[in-house]
PDB file of C-alpha atoms and ligand atoms in Angstrom:
ATOM      1  CA  MET A   2     -89.248 -55.819  72.979  1.00 95.00           C
ATOM      2  CA  LEU A   3     -87.055 -55.228  69.931  1.00 98.00           C
ATOM      3  CA  PHE A   4     -88.778 -54.074  66.750  1.00 98.00           C
ATOM      4  CA  TRP A   5     -87.547 -54.215  63.176  1.00 98.00           C
ATOM      5  CA  LEU A   6     -87.550 -50.687  61.745  1.00 98.00           C
ATOM      6  CA  ASP A   7     -86.325 -49.750  58.279  1.00 98.00           C
ATOM      7  CA  GLY A   8     -83.930 -52.652  58.109  1.00 98.00           C
ATOM      8  CA  ARG A   9     -82.539 -52.746  61.632  1.00 97.00           C
ATOM      9  CA  LEU A  10     -83.551 -53.918  65.073  1.00 98.00           C
ATOM     10  CA  VAL A  11     -84.332 -51.142  67.539  1.00 98.00           C
ATOM     11  CA  GLU A  12     -85.618 -50.915  71.075  1.00 97.00           C
ATOM     12  CA  GLU A  13     -89.297 -50.015  71.200  1.00 94.00           C
ATOM     13  CA  ALA A  14     -88.495 -46.665  72.858  1.00 93.00           C
ATOM     14  CA  GLU A  15     -86.074 -45.766  70.057  1.00 93.00           C
ATOM     15  CA  ALA A  16     -88.817 -45.825  67.453  1.00 95.00           C
ATOM     16  CA  ARG A  17     -89.849 -42.162  67.633  1.00 95.00           C
ATOM     17  CA  PHE A  18     -91.417 -40.032  64.936  1.00 97.00           C
ATOM     18  CA  PRO A  19     -92.369 -36.385  64.428  1.00 98.00           C
ATOM     19  CA  LEU A  20     -95.713 -35.084  65.633  1.00 98.00           C
ATOM     20  CA  LEU A  21     -96.337 -33.974  62.062  1.00 98.00           C
ATOM     21  CA  SER A  22     -96.256 -37.525  60.742  1.00 98.00           C
ATOM     22  CA  HIS A  23     -98.612 -37.890  57.805  1.00 98.00           C
ATOM     23  CA  SER A  24    -100.024 -41.253  58.840  1.00 98.00           C
ATOM     24  CA  LEU A  25    -100.903 -40.061  62.331  1.00 98.00           C
ATOM     25  CA  HIS A  26    -103.116 -37.333  60.903  1.00 98.00           C
ATOM     26  CA  TYR A  27    -104.703 -38.927  57.857  1.00 97.00           C
ATOM     27  CA  GLY A  28    -104.772 -42.685  58.378  1.00 96.00           C
ATOM     28  CA  SER A  29    -102.339 -43.215  55.536  1.00 97.00           C
ATOM     29  CA  ALA A  30    -100.586 -46.286  56.896  1.00 98.00           C
ATOM     30  CA  VAL A  31    -101.017 -49.870  55.750  1.00 98.00           C
ATOM     31  CA  PHE A  32    -100.496 -52.843  57.962  1.00 98.00           C
ATOM     32  CA  ASP A  33    -101.091 -56.495  58.449  1.00 98.00           C
ATOM     33  CA  GLY A  34    -101.385 -58.845  61.391  1.00 98.00           C
ATOM     34  CA  LEU A  35    -100.400 -62.450  61.634  1.00 98.00           C
ATOM     35  CA  ARG A  36     -99.982 -65.017  64.333  1.00 98.00           C
ATOM     36  CA  PHE A  37     -97.190 -67.437  65.052  1.00 98.00           C
ATOM     37  CA  TYR A  38     -97.889 -70.547  67.039  1.00 97.00           C
ATOM     38  CA  GLU A  39     -95.800 -72.940  69.027  1.00 96.00           C
ATOM     39  CA  THR A  40     -95.336 -76.181  67.101  1.00 96.00           C
ATOM     40  CA  ALA A  41     -93.138 -79.261  67.596  1.00 96.00           C
ATOM     41  CA  GLU A  42     -90.711 -77.727  65.080  1.00 95.00           C
ATOM     42  CA  GLY A  43     -90.554 -74.383  66.891  1.00 97.00           C
ATOM     43  CA  PRO A  44     -92.571 -71.196  66.361  1.00 97.00           C
ATOM     44  CA  ALA A  45     -94.372 -71.246  63.015  1.00 98.00           C
ATOM     45  CA  ALA A  46     -95.977 -68.231  61.352  1.00 98.00           C
ATOM     46  CA  PHE A  47     -99.487 -68.943  60.094  1.00 98.00           C
ATOM     47  CA  ARG A  48     -99.997 -68.239  56.389  1.00 98.00           C
ATOM     48  CA  LEU A  49     -97.054 -65.871  56.322  1.00 98.00           C
ATOM     49  CA  GLU A  50     -96.807 -65.730  52.522  1.00 98.00           C
ATOM     50  CA  GLU A  51    -100.442 -64.657  52.206  1.00 98.00           C
ATOM     51  CA  HIS A  52    -100.073 -62.003  54.900  1.00 98.00           C
ATOM     52  CA  ILE A  53     -96.956 -60.573  53.248  1.00 98.00           C
ATOM     53  CA  GLU A  54     -98.629 -60.583  49.829  1.00 98.00           C
ATOM     54  CA  ARG A  55    -101.620 -58.754  51.271  1.00 98.00           C
ATOM     55  CA  PHE A  56     -99.336 -56.234  52.961  1.00 98.00           C
ATOM     56  CA  LEU A  57     -97.649 -55.509  49.624  1.00 98.00           C
ATOM     57  CA  HIS A  58    -101.077 -55.261  47.964  1.00 98.00           C
ATOM     58  CA  SER A  59    -102.230 -52.778  50.642  1.00 98.00           C
ATOM     59  CA  ALA A  60     -99.076 -50.672  50.132  1.00 98.00           C
ATOM     60  CA  ARG A  61     -99.658 -50.538  46.365  1.00 98.00           C
ATOM     61  CA  GLN A  62    -103.192 -49.177  46.887  1.00 96.00           C
ATOM     62  CA  PHE A  63    -101.689 -46.171  48.693  1.00 93.00           C
ATOM     63  CA  ARG A  64     -98.814 -45.886  46.211  1.00 95.00           C
ATOM     64  CA  LEU A  65     -96.316 -46.572  48.968  1.00 97.00           C
ATOM     65  CA  ALA A  66     -93.194 -47.720  47.133  1.00 97.00           C
ATOM     66  CA  LEU A  67     -91.780 -50.074  49.744  1.00 98.00           C
ATOM     67  CA  PRO A  68     -88.041 -50.624  49.487  1.00 98.00           C
ATOM     68  CA  TYR A  69     -88.523 -54.239  50.663  1.00 98.00           C
ATOM     69  CA  GLY A  70     -89.922 -57.170  48.749  1.00 98.00           C
ATOM     70  CA  ALA A  71     -91.665 -60.285  50.043  1.00 98.00           C
ATOM     71  CA  GLY A  72     -88.414 -62.090  50.887  1.00 98.00           C
ATOM     72  CA  ALA A  73     -86.990 -59.230  52.953  1.00 98.00           C
ATOM     73  CA  LEU A  74     -90.287 -58.753  54.797  1.00 98.00           C
ATOM     74  CA  ARG A  75     -90.539 -62.463  55.563  1.00 98.00           C
ATOM     75  CA  ASP A  76     -86.991 -62.340  56.980  1.00 98.00           C
ATOM     76  CA  ALA A  77     -87.883 -59.252  59.007  1.00 98.00           C
ATOM     77  CA  VAL A  78     -90.794 -61.122  60.604  1.00 98.00           C
ATOM     78  CA  PHE A  79     -88.595 -64.141  61.352  1.00 98.00           C
ATOM     79  CA  GLN A  80     -85.821 -61.989  62.755  1.00 98.00           C
ATOM     80  CA  THR A  81     -88.149 -60.055  65.041  1.00 98.00           C
ATOM     81  CA  ILE A  82     -89.721 -63.229  66.418  1.00 98.00           C
ATOM     82  CA  ARG A  83     -86.294 -64.819  66.929  1.00 98.00           C
ATOM     83  CA  VAL A  84     -84.573 -61.885  68.587  1.00 98.00           C
ATOM     84  CA  ASN A  85     -87.389 -61.569  71.124  1.00 98.00           C
ATOM     85  CA  ALA A  86     -87.290 -65.320  71.807  1.00 97.00           C
ATOM     86  CA  LEU A  87     -91.059 -65.615  71.440  1.00 97.00           C
ATOM     87  CA  ARG A  88     -92.712 -68.985  71.015  1.00 96.00           C
ATOM     88  CA  ALA A  89     -96.213 -67.789  70.209  1.00 97.00           C
ATOM     89  CA  GLY A  90     -97.459 -64.336  69.404  1.00 97.00           C
ATOM     90  CA  TYR A  91     -98.602 -61.754  66.942  1.00 98.00           C
ATOM     91  CA  ALA A  92     -96.551 -59.939  64.299  1.00 98.00           C
ATOM     92  CA  ARG A  93     -97.550 -56.554  62.948  1.00 98.00           C
ATOM     93  CA  PRO A  94     -95.887 -55.314  59.749  1.00 98.00           C
ATOM     94  CA  ILE A  95     -96.701 -51.658  59.100  1.00 98.00           C
ATOM     95  CA  ALA A  96     -95.700 -49.105  56.466  1.00 98.00           C
ATOM     96  CA  PHE A  97     -96.366 -45.463  57.194  1.00 98.00           C
ATOM     97  CA  LEU A  98     -95.525 -41.909  56.254  1.00 98.00           C
ATOM     98  CA  GLY A  99     -93.568 -39.898  58.781  1.00 98.00           C
ATOM     99  CA  GLY A 100     -92.597 -36.255  58.549  1.00 98.00           C
ATOM    100  CA  GLY A 101     -91.730 -34.113  55.570  1.00 97.00           C
ATOM    101  CA  ASP A 102     -95.014 -33.534  53.776  1.00 98.00           C
ATOM    102  CA  MET A 103     -98.491 -32.789  55.138  1.00 98.00           C
ATOM    103  CA  GLU A 104    -100.221 -32.673  51.758  1.00 98.00           C
ATOM    104  CA  LEU A 105    -102.883 -35.360  51.397  1.00 97.00           C
ATOM    105  CA  ASN A 106    -101.085 -36.797  48.405  1.00 96.00           C
ATOM    106  CA  ALA A 107     -97.739 -36.695  50.159  1.00 96.00           C
ATOM    107  CA  VAL A 108     -94.848 -37.322  47.829  1.00 94.00           C
ATOM    108  CA  LYS A 109     -92.025 -36.064  50.039  1.00 97.00           C
ATOM    109  CA  ALA A 110     -92.923 -37.617  53.386  1.00 97.00           C
ATOM    110  CA  ASP A 111     -90.515 -40.153  54.882  1.00 98.00           C
ATOM    111  CA  LEU A 112     -91.654 -43.707  54.267  1.00 98.00           C
ATOM    112  CA  HIS A 113     -91.035 -46.161  57.087  1.00 98.00           C
ATOM    113  CA  VAL A 114     -91.516 -49.891  57.289  1.00 98.00           C
ATOM    114  CA  ALA A 115     -91.598 -51.718  60.600  1.00 98.00           C
ATOM    115  CA  VAL A 116     -92.402 -55.081  62.134  1.00 98.00           C
ATOM    116  CA  ALA A 117     -93.518 -55.218  65.750  1.00 98.00           C
ATOM    117  CA  VAL A 118     -94.229 -58.419  67.651  1.00 98.00           C
ATOM    118  CA  TRP A 119     -95.873 -59.219  70.938  1.00 97.00           C
ATOM    119  CA  PRO A 120     -96.568 -62.405  72.820  1.00 96.00           C
ATOM    120  CA  TRP A 121     -99.988 -63.933  72.367  1.00 92.00           C
ATOM    121  CA  SER A 122    -101.093 -67.416  73.255  1.00 82.00           C
ATOM    122  CA  PRO A 123    -103.787 -69.217  71.318  1.00 73.00           C
ATOM    123  CA  ARG A 124    -107.241 -68.601  72.728  1.00 71.00           C
ATOM    124  CA  LEU A 125    -108.389 -71.645  74.576  1.00 60.00           C
ATOM    125  CA  GLY A 126    -111.754 -70.486  75.812  1.00 66.00           C
ATOM    126  CA  THR A 127    -114.957 -71.144  73.965  1.00 72.00           C
ATOM    127  CA  GLU A 128    -116.903 -68.426  75.708  1.00 90.00           C
ATOM    128  CA  ALA A 129    -119.559 -67.072  73.392  1.00 95.00           C
ATOM    129  CA  ILE A 130    -120.135 -63.359  72.892  1.00 96.00           C
ATOM    130  CA  ARG A 131    -123.206 -61.176  72.564  1.00 97.00           C
ATOM    131  CA  VAL A 132    -123.325 -59.016  69.479  1.00 98.00           C
ATOM    132  CA  ARG A 133    -125.349 -56.025  68.333  1.00 98.00           C
ATOM    133  CA  VAL A 134    -126.008 -55.007  64.778  1.00 98.00           C
ATOM    134  CA  SER A 135    -124.226 -51.711  64.411  1.00 98.00           C
ATOM    135  CA  SER A 136    -125.852 -48.490  63.302  1.00 98.00           C
ATOM    136  CA  TYR A 137    -122.633 -47.908  61.338  1.00 98.00           C
ATOM    137  CA  ARG A 138    -122.375 -49.507  57.915  1.00 98.00           C
ATOM    138  CA  ARG A 139    -119.212 -51.078  56.507  1.00 98.00           C
ATOM    139  CA  SER A 140    -117.775 -48.759  53.841  1.00 96.00           C
ATOM    140  CA  SER A 141    -118.998 -49.364  50.332  1.00 96.00           C
ATOM    141  CA  PRO A 142    -116.491 -51.019  47.979  1.00 96.00           C
ATOM    142  CA  LYS A 143    -117.045 -47.879  45.889  1.00 97.00           C
ATOM    143  CA  SER A 144    -115.765 -45.641  48.717  1.00 97.00           C
ATOM    144  CA  THR A 145    -112.451 -47.364  49.336  1.00 97.00           C
ATOM    145  CA  VAL A 146    -110.340 -50.385  48.473  1.00 98.00           C
ATOM    146  CA  LEU A 147    -111.821 -52.873  50.922  1.00 97.00           C
ATOM    147  CA  SER A 148    -109.181 -55.493  50.183  1.00 98.00           C
ATOM    148  CA  ALA A 149    -106.423 -53.219  51.509  1.00 98.00           C
ATOM    149  CA  LYS A 150    -105.641 -53.049  55.201  1.00 98.00           C
ATOM    150  CA  LEU A 151    -105.492 -49.279  55.535  1.00 98.00           C
ATOM    151  CA  THR A 152    -105.318 -47.849  59.035  1.00 98.00           C
ATOM    152  CA  GLY A 153    -107.988 -45.327  58.039  1.00 97.00           C
ATOM    153  CA  HIS A 154    -110.547 -48.132  57.696  1.00 98.00           C
ATOM    154  CA  TYR A 155    -110.363 -48.686  61.416  1.00 98.00           C
ATOM    155  CA  ALA A 156    -112.179 -45.450  62.228  1.00 98.00           C
ATOM    156  CA  ASN A 157    -115.341 -47.266  61.098  1.00 98.00           C
ATOM    157  CA  SER A 158    -114.410 -50.310  63.197  1.00 98.00           C
ATOM    158  CA  ILE A 159    -113.687 -48.234  66.295  1.00 98.00           C
ATOM    159  CA  LEU A 160    -117.017 -46.400  66.097  1.00 98.00           C
ATOM    160  CA  ALA A 161    -118.899 -49.672  65.757  1.00 98.00           C
ATOM    161  CA  ARG A 162    -117.020 -51.348  68.628  1.00 97.00           C
ATOM    162  CA  GLN A 163    -117.538 -48.323  70.913  1.00 98.00           C
ATOM    163  CA  GLU A 164    -121.247 -48.241  70.164  1.00 98.00           C
ATOM    164  CA  ALA A 165    -121.570 -51.966  70.893  1.00 98.00           C
ATOM    165  CA  ARG A 166    -119.651 -51.708  74.172  1.00 97.00           C
ATOM    166  CA  ASP A 167    -121.655 -48.651  75.250  1.00 98.00           C
ATOM    167  CA  GLY A 168    -124.796 -50.716  74.729  1.00 97.00           C
ATOM    168  CA  GLY A 169    -123.488 -53.526  76.923  1.00 97.00           C
ATOM    169  CA  PHE A 170    -122.567 -55.881  74.072  1.00 97.00           C
ATOM    170  CA  HIS A 171    -119.224 -57.528  73.511  1.00 96.00           C
ATOM    171  CA  GLU A 172    -118.997 -56.813  69.832  1.00 97.00           C
ATOM    172  CA  ALA A 173    -120.578 -55.165  66.800  1.00 98.00           C
ATOM    173  CA  LEU A 174    -121.808 -56.731  63.598  1.00 98.00           C
ATOM    174  CA  LEU A 175    -121.702 -54.282  60.708  1.00 98.00           C
ATOM    175  CA  LEU A 176    -124.010 -54.449  57.728  1.00 98.00           C
ATOM    176  CA  ASP A 177    -122.684 -53.699  54.264  1.00 98.00           C
ATOM    177  CA  HIS A 178    -123.692 -50.671  52.193  1.00 97.00           C
ATOM    178  CA  GLU A 179    -126.683 -52.628  50.831  1.00 97.00           C
ATOM    179  CA  GLY A 180    -127.934 -53.694  54.248  1.00 98.00           C
ATOM    180  CA  ASN A 181    -126.731 -57.285  54.221  1.00 98.00           C
ATOM    181  CA  VAL A 182    -124.562 -58.728  56.956  1.00 98.00           C
ATOM    182  CA  ALA A 183    -120.911 -57.784  56.419  1.00 98.00           C
ATOM    183  CA  GLU A 184    -118.471 -58.448  59.269  1.00 98.00           C
ATOM    184  CA  GLY A 185    -117.255 -57.477  62.702  1.00 98.00           C
ATOM    185  CA  PRO A 186    -114.919 -54.539  63.380  1.00 97.00           C
ATOM    186  CA  GLY A 187    -111.903 -56.846  63.066  1.00 97.00           C
ATOM    187  CA  ALA A 188    -113.142 -60.259  62.011  1.00 97.00           C
ATOM    188  CA  ASN A 189    -115.244 -61.986  59.371  1.00 98.00           C
ATOM    189  CA  PHE A 190    -118.708 -63.352  60.003  1.00 98.00           C
ATOM    190  CA  PHE A 191    -119.910 -66.903  59.533  1.00 98.00           C
ATOM    191  CA  ALA A 192    -123.279 -68.467  60.169  1.00 98.00           C
ATOM    192  CA  VAL A 193    -124.468 -72.047  59.960  1.00 98.00           C
ATOM    193  CA  LYS A 194    -127.892 -72.623  58.451  1.00 98.00           C
ATOM    194  CA  ASP A 195    -129.228 -76.164  58.179  1.00 98.00           C
ATOM    195  CA  GLY A 196    -125.718 -77.607  58.210  1.00 97.00           C
ATOM    196  CA  VAL A 197    -124.346 -75.191  55.596  1.00 98.00           C
ATOM    197  CA  LEU A 198    -121.607 -72.733  56.487  1.00 98.00           C
ATOM    198  CA  VAL A 199    -122.397 -69.293  55.025  1.00 98.00           C
ATOM    199  CA  THR A 200    -120.294 -66.143  54.823  1.00 99.00           C
ATOM    200  CA  PRO A 201    -120.685 -62.872  52.878  1.00 98.00           C
ATOM    201  CA  PRO A 202    -118.916 -62.358  49.526  1.00 98.00           C
ATOM    202  CA  ALA A 203    -115.283 -61.223  49.492  1.00 98.00           C
ATOM    203  CA  GLU A 204    -116.031 -58.015  47.555  1.00 97.00           C
ATOM    204  CA  LYS A 205    -118.190 -56.566  50.331  1.00 97.00           C
ATOM    205  CA  VAL A 206    -115.939 -57.216  53.318  1.00 98.00           C
ATOM    206  CA  PHE A 207    -112.301 -57.388  54.226  1.00 98.00           C
ATOM    207  CA  ALA A 208    -111.860 -60.951  53.018  1.00 94.00           C
ATOM    208  CA  GLY A 209    -109.617 -62.278  55.758  1.00 98.00           C
ATOM    209  CA  ILE A 210    -107.053 -65.009  55.581  1.00 98.00           C
ATOM    210  CA  THR A 211    -108.759 -66.766  58.495  1.00 98.00           C
ATOM    211  CA  ARG A 212    -112.015 -66.673  56.499  1.00 98.00           C
ATOM    212  CA  ASP A 213    -110.221 -68.340  53.623  1.00 98.00           C
ATOM    213  CA  SER A 214    -108.753 -70.915  56.034  1.00 98.00           C
ATOM    214  CA  MET A 215    -112.177 -71.675  57.504  1.00 98.00           C
ATOM    215  CA  LEU A 216    -113.661 -72.234  54.042  1.00 98.00           C
ATOM    216  CA  ALA A 217    -110.761 -74.545  53.144  1.00 98.00           C
ATOM    217  CA  LEU A 218    -111.069 -76.444  56.433  1.00 98.00           C
ATOM    218  CA  ALA A 219    -114.830 -76.794  55.938  1.00 98.00           C
ATOM    219  CA  GLY A 220    -114.122 -78.315  52.512  1.00 98.00           C
ATOM    220  CA  ALA A 221    -111.642 -80.761  54.035  1.00 98.00           C
ATOM    221  CA  LEU A 222    -114.116 -81.733  56.759  1.00 98.00           C
ATOM    222  CA  GLY A 223    -116.968 -82.239  54.299  1.00 98.00           C
ATOM    223  CA  ILE A 224    -118.956 -79.297  55.675  1.00 98.00           C
ATOM    224  CA  PRO A 225    -120.824 -77.639  52.785  1.00 98.00           C
ATOM    225  CA  SER A 226    -120.282 -73.894  52.455  1.00 98.00           C
ATOM    226  CA  GLU A 227    -121.808 -71.000  50.553  1.00 98.00           C
ATOM    227  CA  VAL A 228    -120.405 -67.546  49.932  1.00 98.00           C
ATOM    228  CA  ARG A 229    -123.423 -65.292  49.511  1.00 98.00           C
ATOM    229  CA  ASP A 230    -125.332 -62.332  50.838  1.00 98.00           C
ATOM    230  CA  ILE A 231    -126.919 -62.869  54.244  1.00 98.00           C
ATOM    231  CA  ALA A 232    -129.922 -60.676  55.003  1.00 98.00           C
ATOM    232  CA  PRO A 233    -130.232 -59.752  58.696  1.00 98.00           C
ATOM    233  CA  ALA A 234    -133.787 -61.177  58.575  1.00 97.00           C
ATOM    234  CA  GLU A 235    -132.231 -64.575  57.876  1.00 98.00           C
ATOM    235  CA  LEU A 236    -130.284 -64.672  61.145  1.00 98.00           C
ATOM    236  CA  PRO A 237    -133.098 -66.121  63.298  1.00 97.00           C
ATOM    237  CA  ALA A 238    -133.214 -69.101  60.904  1.00 97.00           C
ATOM    238  CA  CYS A 239    -129.505 -69.844  61.528  1.00 98.00           C
ATOM    239  CA  GLN A 240    -128.382 -72.309  64.184  1.00 98.00           C
ATOM    240  CA  GLU A 241    -124.840 -71.028  64.771  1.00 98.00           C
ATOM    241  CA  ALA A 242    -122.711 -67.970  64.158  1.00 98.00           C
ATOM    242  CA  PHE A 243    -119.103 -67.032  64.814  1.00 98.00           C
ATOM    243  CA  PHE A 244    -116.446 -64.455  64.019  1.00 97.00           C
ATOM    244  CA  ALA A 245    -113.147 -65.517  62.474  1.00 97.00           C
ATOM    245  CA  GLY A 246    -109.965 -63.491  62.225  1.00 97.00           C
ATOM    246  CA  THR A 247    -106.282 -63.558  63.039  1.00 97.00           C
ATOM    247  CA  ALA A 248    -106.770 -61.978  66.457  1.00 95.00           C
ATOM    248  CA  VAL A 249    -109.875 -63.835  67.605  1.00 93.00           C
ATOM    249  CA  GLU A 250    -109.254 -67.056  65.650  1.00 94.00           C
ATOM    250  CA  ALA A 251    -112.868 -68.280  65.926  1.00 95.00           C
ATOM    251  CA  VAL A 252    -115.163 -66.847  68.543  1.00 96.00           C
ATOM    252  CA  PRO A 253    -118.690 -68.224  68.912  1.00 97.00           C
ATOM    253  CA  ILE A 254    -121.615 -65.822  68.948  1.00 98.00           C
ATOM    254  CA  ALA A 255    -124.292 -66.484  71.575  1.00 97.00           C
ATOM    255  CA  ALA A 256    -126.771 -63.876  70.380  1.00 98.00           C
ATOM    256  CA  ILE A 257    -127.222 -61.138  67.790  1.00 98.00           C
ATOM    257  CA  ASP A 258    -129.562 -58.471  69.148  1.00 97.00           C
ATOM    258  CA  GLY A 259    -132.708 -60.421  70.064  1.00 91.00           C
ATOM    259  CA  THR A 260    -131.697 -63.644  68.305  1.00 95.00           C
ATOM    260  CA  ALA A 261    -130.084 -66.157  70.662  1.00 97.00           C
ATOM    261  CA  PHE A 262    -128.525 -69.329  69.303  1.00 97.00           C
ATOM    262  CA  ALA A 263    -129.448 -72.535  71.120  1.00 91.00           C
ATOM    263  CA  THR A 264    -125.837 -73.742  71.364  1.00 92.00           C
ATOM    264  CA  ALA A 265    -122.769 -71.522  71.249  1.00 94.00           C
ATOM    265  CA  PRO A 266    -120.337 -72.826  70.244  1.00 94.00           C
ATOM    266  CA  GLY A 267    -122.463 -75.079  68.077  1.00 96.00           C
ATOM    267  CA  PRO A 268    -121.156 -78.336  66.598  1.00 98.00           C
ATOM    268  CA  VAL A 269    -119.946 -76.908  63.272  1.00 98.00           C
ATOM    269  CA  THR A 270    -118.179 -74.023  65.022  1.00 97.00           C
ATOM    270  CA  GLU A 271    -116.518 -76.510  67.381  1.00 96.00           C
ATOM    271  CA  ARG A 272    -115.256 -78.676  64.541  1.00 97.00           C
ATOM    272  CA  LEU A 273    -113.866 -75.743  62.596  1.00 97.00           C
ATOM    273  CA  LYS A 274    -112.282 -74.213  65.669  1.00 96.00           C
ATOM    274  CA  ALA A 275    -110.532 -77.497  66.503  1.00 95.00           C
ATOM    275  CA  ALA A 276    -109.413 -78.016  62.903  1.00 97.00           C
ATOM    276  CA  PHE A 277    -108.060 -74.470  62.799  1.00 97.00           C
ATOM    277  CA  ALA A 278    -106.087 -74.969  66.002  1.00 95.00           C
ATOM    278  CA  ASP A 279    -104.656 -78.261  64.675  1.00 96.00           C
ATOM    279  CA  ALA A 280    -103.598 -76.592  61.427  1.00 97.00           C
ATOM    280  CA  ALA A 281    -102.066 -73.569  63.168  1.00 96.00           C
ATOM    281  CA  CYS A 282    -100.230 -75.546  65.840  1.00 95.00           C
ATOM    282  CA  GLY A 283     -98.909 -78.209  63.469  1.00 94.00           C
ATOM    283  CA  ARG A 284    -100.922 -81.133  64.735  1.00 93.00           C
ATOM    284  CA  GLU A 285    -101.926 -82.213  61.246  1.00 88.00           C
ATOM    285  CA  ARG A 286    -100.064 -82.588  57.962  1.00 91.00           C
ATOM    286  CA  ARG A 287    -102.679 -81.670  55.381  1.00 94.00           C
ATOM    287  CA  PHE A 288    -102.274 -77.956  55.869  1.00 96.00           C
ATOM    288  CA  ALA A 289     -98.525 -77.979  56.508  1.00 96.00           C
ATOM    289  CA  ARG A 290     -98.131 -75.440  53.692  1.00 97.00           C
ATOM    290  CA  TRP A 291     -99.836 -72.857  55.915  1.00 98.00           C
ATOM    291  CA  ARG A 292     -97.005 -72.950  58.455  1.00 98.00           C
ATOM    292  CA  SER A 293     -93.664 -71.186  58.036  1.00 98.00           C
ATOM    293  CA  VAL A 294     -91.356 -72.406  60.769  1.00 98.00           C
ATOM    294  CA  VAL A 295     -89.101 -69.598  62.001  1.00 98.00           C
ATOM    295  CA  PRO A 296     -85.542 -70.588  61.010  1.00 97.00           C
ATOM    296  CA  ARG A 297     -83.212 -70.930  63.992  1.00 91.00           C
TER     297      ARG A 297
HETATM  298  N1  PMP B 530    -112.328 -58.008  58.790  1.00 53.67           N
HETATM  299  C1  PMP B 530    -111.708 -56.952  59.334  1.00 53.67           C
HETATM  300  C2  PMP B 530    -112.373 -55.627  59.286  1.00 53.67           C
HETATM  301  C3  PMP B 530    -110.452 -57.096  59.944  1.00 53.67           C
HETATM  302  O1  PMP B 530    -109.832 -56.054  60.501  1.00 53.67           O
HETATM  303  C4  PMP B 530    -109.864 -58.378  60.007  1.00 53.67           C
HETATM  304  C5  PMP B 530    -108.541 -58.580  60.697  1.00 53.67           C
HETATM  305  N2  PMP B 530    -107.462 -58.407  59.845  1.00 53.67           N
HETATM  306  C6  PMP B 530    -110.547 -59.448  59.421  1.00 53.67           C
HETATM  307  C7  PMP B 530    -111.780 -59.229  58.817  1.00 53.67           C
HETATM  308  C8  PMP B 530    -109.973 -60.834  59.414  1.00 53.67           C
HETATM  309  O2  PMP B 530    -108.851 -60.914  58.570  1.00 53.67           O
HETATM  310  P1  PMP B 530    -107.709 -61.955  58.851  1.00 53.67           P
HETATM  311  O3  PMP B 530    -108.356 -63.267  59.024  1.00 53.67           O
HETATM  312  O4  PMP B 530    -106.855 -61.917  57.643  1.00 53.67           O
HETATM  313  O5  PMP B 530    -107.013 -61.514  60.082  1.00 53.67           O
END
């Protein structure tokens, strides 16, 4: 695979960095992750503009002065997809500090920007997963900038995922700092209660682009939605639940600890999942603005 690194295409093996790279030690990198899907017009990146904007936002939170703007980063994503002749996959822009300064507030470390891609087909399965409520809490919005995709945030996600897997579950569900339901280690949480789609407020989670897409699709389908706190005690009164994120798209939840849902995927999850796939793969026109076809 060829990667885009600091303005040029390099072989994966060529992308080497010093052991004393700041971001390796302190989690000081920012990244993003987006999918591109095969459409009738060729590979199309899903909500590319929003992913690039978020990447730039994340970089600003860490005072990383990227030498590339939105246009150059968009081209870098296109170029990397094109040169690897991929039809569907995942693109990972990342900005990180290499060698040159091991101070926490590194001002002299080398700043690198890269885009990696790998093949990834849309998930077709509807297999539902079993989830445990994690003993780890999502970081408080007062402890970090939750809206930024900082690599350091993933220490929390890794601990929660490991704990869930050790306990024989597929995935973790983290509560927020106040004890309400927050999100999964790498995806947002949705529940359906009496026909209403509910998801926690943006300020308390990493408010994903897929989450935003699901809320927009629900609106278009006439499914009522509410953005509000969800107490764990409310979960048994819900009929459906699912995780939504770039990597998982929408994955139905069969059970959360002792609470099993009667149908997984339930009808609302199924409708949203299908609508999402249609929007991503270009089978409908209403959300055409979400697709950026890779120029030939
Ligand atoms: N929450 C967390 C913690 C995540 O890592 C992700 C994946 N980026 C999401 C939610 C979903 O965000 P998105 O839909 O933008 O991928």
